[in-house]
Short mmCIF file of C-alpha atoms and ligand atoms in Angstrom, two decimals:
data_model
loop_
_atom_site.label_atom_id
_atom_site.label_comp_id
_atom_site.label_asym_id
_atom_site.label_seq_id
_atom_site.Cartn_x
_atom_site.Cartn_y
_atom_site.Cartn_z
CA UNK A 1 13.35 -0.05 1.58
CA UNK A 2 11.36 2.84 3.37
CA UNK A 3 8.12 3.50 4.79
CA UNK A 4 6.74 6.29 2.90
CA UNK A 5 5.57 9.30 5.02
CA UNK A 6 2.81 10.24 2.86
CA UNK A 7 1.12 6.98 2.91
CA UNK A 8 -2.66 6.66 3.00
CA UNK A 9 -4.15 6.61 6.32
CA UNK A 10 -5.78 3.50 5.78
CA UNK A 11 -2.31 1.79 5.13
CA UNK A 12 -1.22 3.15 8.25
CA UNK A 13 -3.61 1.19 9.82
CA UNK A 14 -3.36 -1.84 8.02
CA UNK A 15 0.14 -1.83 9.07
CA UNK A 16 -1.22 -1.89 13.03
CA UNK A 17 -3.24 -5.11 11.91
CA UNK A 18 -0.72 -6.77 10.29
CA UNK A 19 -0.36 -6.37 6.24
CA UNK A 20 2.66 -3.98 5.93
CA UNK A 21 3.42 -1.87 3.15
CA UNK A 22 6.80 -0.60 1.66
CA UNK A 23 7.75 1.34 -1.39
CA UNK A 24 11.00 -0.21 -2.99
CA UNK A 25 11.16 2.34 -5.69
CA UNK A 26 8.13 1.29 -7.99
CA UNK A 27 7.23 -1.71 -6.53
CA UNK A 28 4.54 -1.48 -3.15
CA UNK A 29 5.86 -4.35 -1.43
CA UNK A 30 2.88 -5.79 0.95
CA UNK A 31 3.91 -8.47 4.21
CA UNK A 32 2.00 -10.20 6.14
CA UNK A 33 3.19 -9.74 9.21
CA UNK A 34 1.36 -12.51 11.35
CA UNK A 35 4.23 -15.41 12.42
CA UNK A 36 2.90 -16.44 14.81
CA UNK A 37 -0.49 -17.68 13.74
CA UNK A 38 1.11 -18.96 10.42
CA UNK A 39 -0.04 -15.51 8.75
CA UNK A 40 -4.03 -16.82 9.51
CA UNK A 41 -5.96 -14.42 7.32
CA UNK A 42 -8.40 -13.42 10.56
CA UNK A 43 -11.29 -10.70 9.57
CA UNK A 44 -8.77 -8.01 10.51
CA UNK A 45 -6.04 -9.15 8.20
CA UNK A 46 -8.46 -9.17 5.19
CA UNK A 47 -9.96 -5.82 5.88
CA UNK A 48 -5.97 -4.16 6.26
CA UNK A 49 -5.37 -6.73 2.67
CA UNK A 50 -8.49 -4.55 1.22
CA UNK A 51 -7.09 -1.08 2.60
CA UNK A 52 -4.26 -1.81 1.27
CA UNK A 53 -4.83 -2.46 -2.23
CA UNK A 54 -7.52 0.19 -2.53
CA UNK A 55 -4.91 2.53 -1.66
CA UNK A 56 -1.53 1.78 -3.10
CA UNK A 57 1.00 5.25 -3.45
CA UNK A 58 -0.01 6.69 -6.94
CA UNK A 59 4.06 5.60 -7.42
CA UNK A 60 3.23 2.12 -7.22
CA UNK A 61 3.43 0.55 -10.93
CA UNK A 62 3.48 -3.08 -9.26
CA UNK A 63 3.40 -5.29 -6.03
CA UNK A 64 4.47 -7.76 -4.51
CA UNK A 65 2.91 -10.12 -1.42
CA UNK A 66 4.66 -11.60 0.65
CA UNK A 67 4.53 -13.71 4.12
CA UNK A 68 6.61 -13.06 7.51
CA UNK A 69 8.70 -15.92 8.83
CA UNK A 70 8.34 -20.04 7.80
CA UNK A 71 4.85 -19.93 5.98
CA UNK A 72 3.21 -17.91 3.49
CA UNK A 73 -0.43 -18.02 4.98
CA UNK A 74 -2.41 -20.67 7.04
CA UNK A 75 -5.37 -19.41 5.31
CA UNK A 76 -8.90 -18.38 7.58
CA UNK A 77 -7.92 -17.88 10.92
CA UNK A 78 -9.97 -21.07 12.42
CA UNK A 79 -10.19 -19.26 15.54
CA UNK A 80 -13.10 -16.78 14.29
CA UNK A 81 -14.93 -19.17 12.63
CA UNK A 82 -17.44 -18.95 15.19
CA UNK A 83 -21.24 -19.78 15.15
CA UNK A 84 -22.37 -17.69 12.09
CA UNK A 85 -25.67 -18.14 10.55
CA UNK A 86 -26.06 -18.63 6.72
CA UNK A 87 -26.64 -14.75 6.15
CA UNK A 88 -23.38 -13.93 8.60
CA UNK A 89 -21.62 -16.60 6.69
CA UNK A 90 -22.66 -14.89 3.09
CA UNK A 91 -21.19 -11.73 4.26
CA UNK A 92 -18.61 -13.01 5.31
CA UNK A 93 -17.43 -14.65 2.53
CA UNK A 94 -18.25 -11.54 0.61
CA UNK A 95 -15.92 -9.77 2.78
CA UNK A 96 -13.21 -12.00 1.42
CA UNK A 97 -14.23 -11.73 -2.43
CA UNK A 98 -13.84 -7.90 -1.69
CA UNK A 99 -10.33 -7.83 -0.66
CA UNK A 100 -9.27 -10.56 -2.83
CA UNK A 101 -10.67 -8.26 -6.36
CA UNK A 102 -8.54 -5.74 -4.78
CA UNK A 103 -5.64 -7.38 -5.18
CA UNK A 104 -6.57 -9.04 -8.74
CA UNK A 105 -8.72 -6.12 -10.32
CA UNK A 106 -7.12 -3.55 -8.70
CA UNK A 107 -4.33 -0.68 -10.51
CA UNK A 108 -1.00 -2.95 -10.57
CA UNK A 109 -0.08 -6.35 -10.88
CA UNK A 110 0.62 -8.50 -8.10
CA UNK A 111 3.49 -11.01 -7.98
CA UNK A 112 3.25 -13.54 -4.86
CA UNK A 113 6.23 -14.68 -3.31
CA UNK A 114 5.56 -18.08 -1.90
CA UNK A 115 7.36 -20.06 0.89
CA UNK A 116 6.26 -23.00 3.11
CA UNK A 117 2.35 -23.28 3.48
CA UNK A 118 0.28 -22.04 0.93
CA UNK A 119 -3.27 -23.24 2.28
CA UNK A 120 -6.87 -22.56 2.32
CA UNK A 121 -7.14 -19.32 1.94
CA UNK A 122 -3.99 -18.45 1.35
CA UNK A 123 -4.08 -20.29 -1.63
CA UNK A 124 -6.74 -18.12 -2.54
CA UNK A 125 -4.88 -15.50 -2.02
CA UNK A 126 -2.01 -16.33 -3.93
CA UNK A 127 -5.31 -17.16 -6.63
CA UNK A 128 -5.47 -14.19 -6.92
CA UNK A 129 -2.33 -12.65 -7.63
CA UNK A 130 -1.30 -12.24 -11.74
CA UNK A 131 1.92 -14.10 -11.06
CA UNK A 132 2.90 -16.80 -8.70
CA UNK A 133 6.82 -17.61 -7.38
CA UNK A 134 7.41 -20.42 -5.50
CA UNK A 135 10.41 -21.84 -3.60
CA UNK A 136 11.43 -25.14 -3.03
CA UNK A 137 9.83 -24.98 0.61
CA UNK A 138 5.87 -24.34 -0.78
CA UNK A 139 3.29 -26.38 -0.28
CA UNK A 140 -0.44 -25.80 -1.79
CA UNK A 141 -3.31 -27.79 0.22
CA UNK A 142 -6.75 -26.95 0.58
CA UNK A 143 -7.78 -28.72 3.99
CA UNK A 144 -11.53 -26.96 3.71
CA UNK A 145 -12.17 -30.13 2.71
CA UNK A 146 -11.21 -31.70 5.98
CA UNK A 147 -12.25 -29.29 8.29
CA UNK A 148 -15.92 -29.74 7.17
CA UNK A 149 -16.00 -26.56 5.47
CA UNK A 150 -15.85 -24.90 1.96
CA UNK A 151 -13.59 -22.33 0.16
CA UNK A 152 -15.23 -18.85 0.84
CA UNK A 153 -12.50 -16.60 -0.67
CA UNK A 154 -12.85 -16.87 -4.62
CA UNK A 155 -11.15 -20.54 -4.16
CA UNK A 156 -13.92 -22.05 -6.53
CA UNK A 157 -13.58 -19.27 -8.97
CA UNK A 158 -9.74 -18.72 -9.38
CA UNK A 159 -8.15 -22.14 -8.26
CA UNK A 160 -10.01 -24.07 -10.87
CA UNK A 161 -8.17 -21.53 -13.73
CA UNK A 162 -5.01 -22.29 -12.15
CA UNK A 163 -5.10 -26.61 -12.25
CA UNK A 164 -8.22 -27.17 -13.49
CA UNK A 165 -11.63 -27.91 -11.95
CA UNK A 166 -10.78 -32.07 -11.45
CA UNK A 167 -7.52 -31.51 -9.57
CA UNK A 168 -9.14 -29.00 -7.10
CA UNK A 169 -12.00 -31.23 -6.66
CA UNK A 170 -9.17 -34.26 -5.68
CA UNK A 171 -7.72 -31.83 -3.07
CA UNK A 172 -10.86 -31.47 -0.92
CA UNK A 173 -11.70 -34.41 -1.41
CA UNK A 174 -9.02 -36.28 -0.39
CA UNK A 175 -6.65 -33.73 1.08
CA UNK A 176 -4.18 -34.25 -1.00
CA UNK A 177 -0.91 -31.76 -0.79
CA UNK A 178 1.10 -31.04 -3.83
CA UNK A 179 5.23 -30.00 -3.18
CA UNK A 180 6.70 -26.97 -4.58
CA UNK A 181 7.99 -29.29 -7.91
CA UNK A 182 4.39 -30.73 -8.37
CA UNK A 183 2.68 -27.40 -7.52
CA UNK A 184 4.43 -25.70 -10.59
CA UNK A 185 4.04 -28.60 -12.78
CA UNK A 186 -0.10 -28.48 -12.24
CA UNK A 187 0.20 -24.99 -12.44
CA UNK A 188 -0.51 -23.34 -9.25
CA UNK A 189 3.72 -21.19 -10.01
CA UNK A 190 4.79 -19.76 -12.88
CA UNK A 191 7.75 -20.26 -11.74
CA UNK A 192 10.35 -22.48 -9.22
CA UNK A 193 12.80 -21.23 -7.12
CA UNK A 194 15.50 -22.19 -4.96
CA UNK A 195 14.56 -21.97 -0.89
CA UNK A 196 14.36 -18.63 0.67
CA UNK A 197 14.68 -17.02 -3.01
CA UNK A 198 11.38 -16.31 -3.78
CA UNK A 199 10.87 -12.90 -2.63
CA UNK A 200 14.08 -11.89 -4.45
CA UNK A 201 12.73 -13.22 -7.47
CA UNK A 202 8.98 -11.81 -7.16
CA UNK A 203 10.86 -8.14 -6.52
CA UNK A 204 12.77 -8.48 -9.71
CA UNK A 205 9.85 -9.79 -11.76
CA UNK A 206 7.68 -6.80 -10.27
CA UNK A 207 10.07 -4.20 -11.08
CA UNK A 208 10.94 -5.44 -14.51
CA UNK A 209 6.85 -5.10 -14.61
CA UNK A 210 6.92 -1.33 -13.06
CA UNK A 211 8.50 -0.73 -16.54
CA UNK A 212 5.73 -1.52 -18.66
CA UNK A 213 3.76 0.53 -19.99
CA UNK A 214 0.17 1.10 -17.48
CA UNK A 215 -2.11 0.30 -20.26
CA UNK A 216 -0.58 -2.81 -21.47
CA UNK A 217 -0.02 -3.95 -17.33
CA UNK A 218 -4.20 -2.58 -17.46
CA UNK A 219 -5.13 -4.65 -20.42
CA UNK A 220 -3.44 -8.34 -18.99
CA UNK A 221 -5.27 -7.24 -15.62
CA UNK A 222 -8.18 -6.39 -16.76
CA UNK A 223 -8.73 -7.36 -20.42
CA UNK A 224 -7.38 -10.63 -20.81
CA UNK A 225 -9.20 -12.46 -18.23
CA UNK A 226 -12.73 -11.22 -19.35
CA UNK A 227 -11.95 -11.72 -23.01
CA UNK A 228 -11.04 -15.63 -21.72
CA UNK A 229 -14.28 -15.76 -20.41
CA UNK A 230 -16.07 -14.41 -23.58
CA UNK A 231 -17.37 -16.73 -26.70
CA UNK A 232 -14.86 -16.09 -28.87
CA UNK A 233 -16.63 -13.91 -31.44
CA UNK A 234 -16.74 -11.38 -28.01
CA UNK A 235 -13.58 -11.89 -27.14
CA UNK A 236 -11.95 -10.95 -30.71
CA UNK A 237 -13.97 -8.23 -30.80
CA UNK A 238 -13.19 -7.40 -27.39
CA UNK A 239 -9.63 -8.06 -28.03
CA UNK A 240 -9.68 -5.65 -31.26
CA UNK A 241 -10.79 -2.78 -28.51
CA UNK A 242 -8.40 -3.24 -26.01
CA UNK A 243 -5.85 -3.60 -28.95
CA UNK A 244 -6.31 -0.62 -30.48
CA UNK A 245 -6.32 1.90 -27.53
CA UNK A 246 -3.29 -0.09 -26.58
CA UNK A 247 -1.45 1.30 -29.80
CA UNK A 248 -2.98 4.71 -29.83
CA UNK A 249 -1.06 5.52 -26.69
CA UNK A 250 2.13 7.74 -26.69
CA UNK A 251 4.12 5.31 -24.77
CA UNK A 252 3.73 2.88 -27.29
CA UNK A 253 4.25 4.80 -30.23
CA UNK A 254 7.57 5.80 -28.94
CA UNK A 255 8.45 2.20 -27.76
CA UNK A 256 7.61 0.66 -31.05
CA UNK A 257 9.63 3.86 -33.19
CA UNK A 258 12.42 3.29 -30.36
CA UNK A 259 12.70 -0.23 -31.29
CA UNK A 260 12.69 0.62 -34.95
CA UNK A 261 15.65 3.08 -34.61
CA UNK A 262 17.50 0.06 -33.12
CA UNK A 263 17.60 1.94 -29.83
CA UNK A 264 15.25 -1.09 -27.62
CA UNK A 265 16.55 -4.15 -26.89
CA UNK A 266 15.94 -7.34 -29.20
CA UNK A 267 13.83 -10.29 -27.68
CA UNK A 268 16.60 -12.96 -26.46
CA UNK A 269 16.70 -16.57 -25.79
CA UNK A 270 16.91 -16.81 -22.22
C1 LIG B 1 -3.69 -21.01 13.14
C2 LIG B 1 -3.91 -21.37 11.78
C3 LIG B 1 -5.18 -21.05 11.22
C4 LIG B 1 -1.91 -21.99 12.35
N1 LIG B 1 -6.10 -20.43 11.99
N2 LIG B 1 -4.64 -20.41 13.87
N3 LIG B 1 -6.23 -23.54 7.38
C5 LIG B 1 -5.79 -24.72 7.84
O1 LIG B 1 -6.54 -25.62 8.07
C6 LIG B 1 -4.32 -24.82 8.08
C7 LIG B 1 -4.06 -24.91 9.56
N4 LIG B 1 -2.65 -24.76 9.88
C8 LIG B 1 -1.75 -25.75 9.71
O2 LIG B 1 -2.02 -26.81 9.17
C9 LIG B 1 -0.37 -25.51 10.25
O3 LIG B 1 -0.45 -24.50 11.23
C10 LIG B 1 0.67 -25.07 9.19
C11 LIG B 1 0.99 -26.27 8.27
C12 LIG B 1 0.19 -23.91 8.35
C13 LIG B 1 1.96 -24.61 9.89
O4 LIG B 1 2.40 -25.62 10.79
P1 LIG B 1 3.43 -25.23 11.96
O5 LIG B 1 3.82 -26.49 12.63
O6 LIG B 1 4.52 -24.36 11.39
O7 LIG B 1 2.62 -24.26 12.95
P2 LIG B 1 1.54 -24.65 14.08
O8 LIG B 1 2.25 -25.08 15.31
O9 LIG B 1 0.51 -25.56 13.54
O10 LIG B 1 0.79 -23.25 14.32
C14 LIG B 1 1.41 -22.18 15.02
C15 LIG B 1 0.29 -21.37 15.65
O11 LIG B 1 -0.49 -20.80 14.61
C16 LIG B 1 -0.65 -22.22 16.48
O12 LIG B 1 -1.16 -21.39 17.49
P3 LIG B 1 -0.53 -21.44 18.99
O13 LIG B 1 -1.31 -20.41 19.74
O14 LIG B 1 -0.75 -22.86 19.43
O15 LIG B 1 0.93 -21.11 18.84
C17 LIG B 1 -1.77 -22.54 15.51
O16 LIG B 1 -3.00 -22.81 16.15
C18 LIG B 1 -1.85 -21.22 14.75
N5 LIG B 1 -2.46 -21.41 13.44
N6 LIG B 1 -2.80 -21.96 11.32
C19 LIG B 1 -5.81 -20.13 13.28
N7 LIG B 1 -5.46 -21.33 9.95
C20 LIG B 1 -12.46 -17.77 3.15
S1 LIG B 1 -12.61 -19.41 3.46
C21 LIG B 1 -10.99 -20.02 3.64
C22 LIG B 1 -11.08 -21.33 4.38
C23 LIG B 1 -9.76 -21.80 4.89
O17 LIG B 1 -8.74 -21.17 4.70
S2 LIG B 1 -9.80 -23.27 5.73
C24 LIG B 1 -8.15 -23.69 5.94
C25 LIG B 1 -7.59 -23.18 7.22
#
């Protein structure tokens, strides 16, 4: 792995606050680099998470998130959630919803490598990333509920996609925590993994995604999860759009007449 020298200057930065970057070929591989405090996503975290992801290398084709040491992330750093007023607390919150569309809407999807604690808002976090490991260490909780507060980071929005609007509601309400084996069986992973082998899983999922081609990687970021939202006439129609730029690209053309020269490889049972 290497720090790049040519790096943004905002990453630079971000690295001083705690969310470091490194290029492993392709893949922008993003810590948080908090132990500590459980990776608590204070207001500096978020902004460096925002800088970040509005400035990955022009090399980067995917990511990756990770967390340093025993937990993925604690979620809001409790510590600054001081007396804010309703229009502070907006803003706030706001804050959050910027640097978490970063990460989801932003040039290259994001696997999350998850370990240990996966709470609050770094649940949301994980939310949204496009694909979620887990190992057999994870835990997903959302003790808002407990604390007396709310979910602030796109919780509401994402989490609900993920397990379903009735499961969340049973997790604040009762804080209920769900293990690595029932986290992936509501849905929260795409996939299970043994301890301490999530990372190495997320980087070989990434770069087997650094070799798509960008507009199909731009049309499951971006397409797909409007078109969901759509009434179905939209959606086909939407879906007929996306599809046929899609197509029209180079790339494709050659993947497609590589495949039909028998020089791409087959789909295989796994
Ligand atoms: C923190 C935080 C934090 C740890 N903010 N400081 N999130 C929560 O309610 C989860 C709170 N955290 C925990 O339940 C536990 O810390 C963990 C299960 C994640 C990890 O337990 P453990 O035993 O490994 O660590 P620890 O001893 O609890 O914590 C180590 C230190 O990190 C300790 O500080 P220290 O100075 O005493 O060493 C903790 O205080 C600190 N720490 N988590 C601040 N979250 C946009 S809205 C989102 C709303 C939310 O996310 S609410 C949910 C917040």
């Amino acid at each position: 792995m290497s720090t790049s020298s040519a790096l943004h200057p905002a990453i630079e930065r971000a690295a001083q606050q705690g969310v470091v970057l490194e290029m492993q070929g392709a893949v922008a591989v993003v810590r948080l680099c908090r132990p500590a405090k459980r990776n608590a996503l204070s207001d500096g975290l978020i902004e460096a998470l925002r800088d970040v992801f509005q400035n990955l290398p022009a090399e980067a084709r995917a990511a990756v998130v990770h967390g340093e040491g025993d937990h993925f992330c604690a979620g809001l750093d409790l510590s600054e959630l001081k007396e804010r007023d309703a229009g502070e607390g907006v803003h706030h919150s706001r804050s959050w919803h910027v640097a978490l569309n970063a990460v989801e809407q932003g040039r290259v999807p994001v696997v999350a490598a998850l370990h240990g604690a996966v709470v609050g808002g770094g649940l949301e976090l994980a939310s949204a990333c496009h694909i979620r490991v887990a190992d057999a260490s994870t835990f997903y909780a959302l003790p808002e509920g407990t604390r007396g507060i709310f979910v602030g980071g796109g919780g509401s929005v994402r989490v609900p996609k993920l397990i379903g609007a009735a499961r969340m509601t049973d997790m604040m309400l009762t804080g209920r925590v769900y293990d690595a084996t029932d986290g992936e069986r509501v849905g929260f992973a795409q996939y299970l993994v043994e301890a301490g082998a999530s990372l190495a899983k997320a980087l070989e999922l990434a770069q087997r995604i650094a070799t798509n081609a960008p507009l199909t990687n731009f049309a499951l970021m971006h397409a797909l999860p409007r078109i969901a939202e759509q009434p179905a006439d939209h959606g086909l129609f939407t879906e007929a759009l996306m599809a046929s730029i899609a197509q029209s690209a180079p790339e494709a053309k050659a993947r497609v007449r590589a495949f039909l020269e028998g020089k791409a490889a087959k789909v295989q049972k796994s």
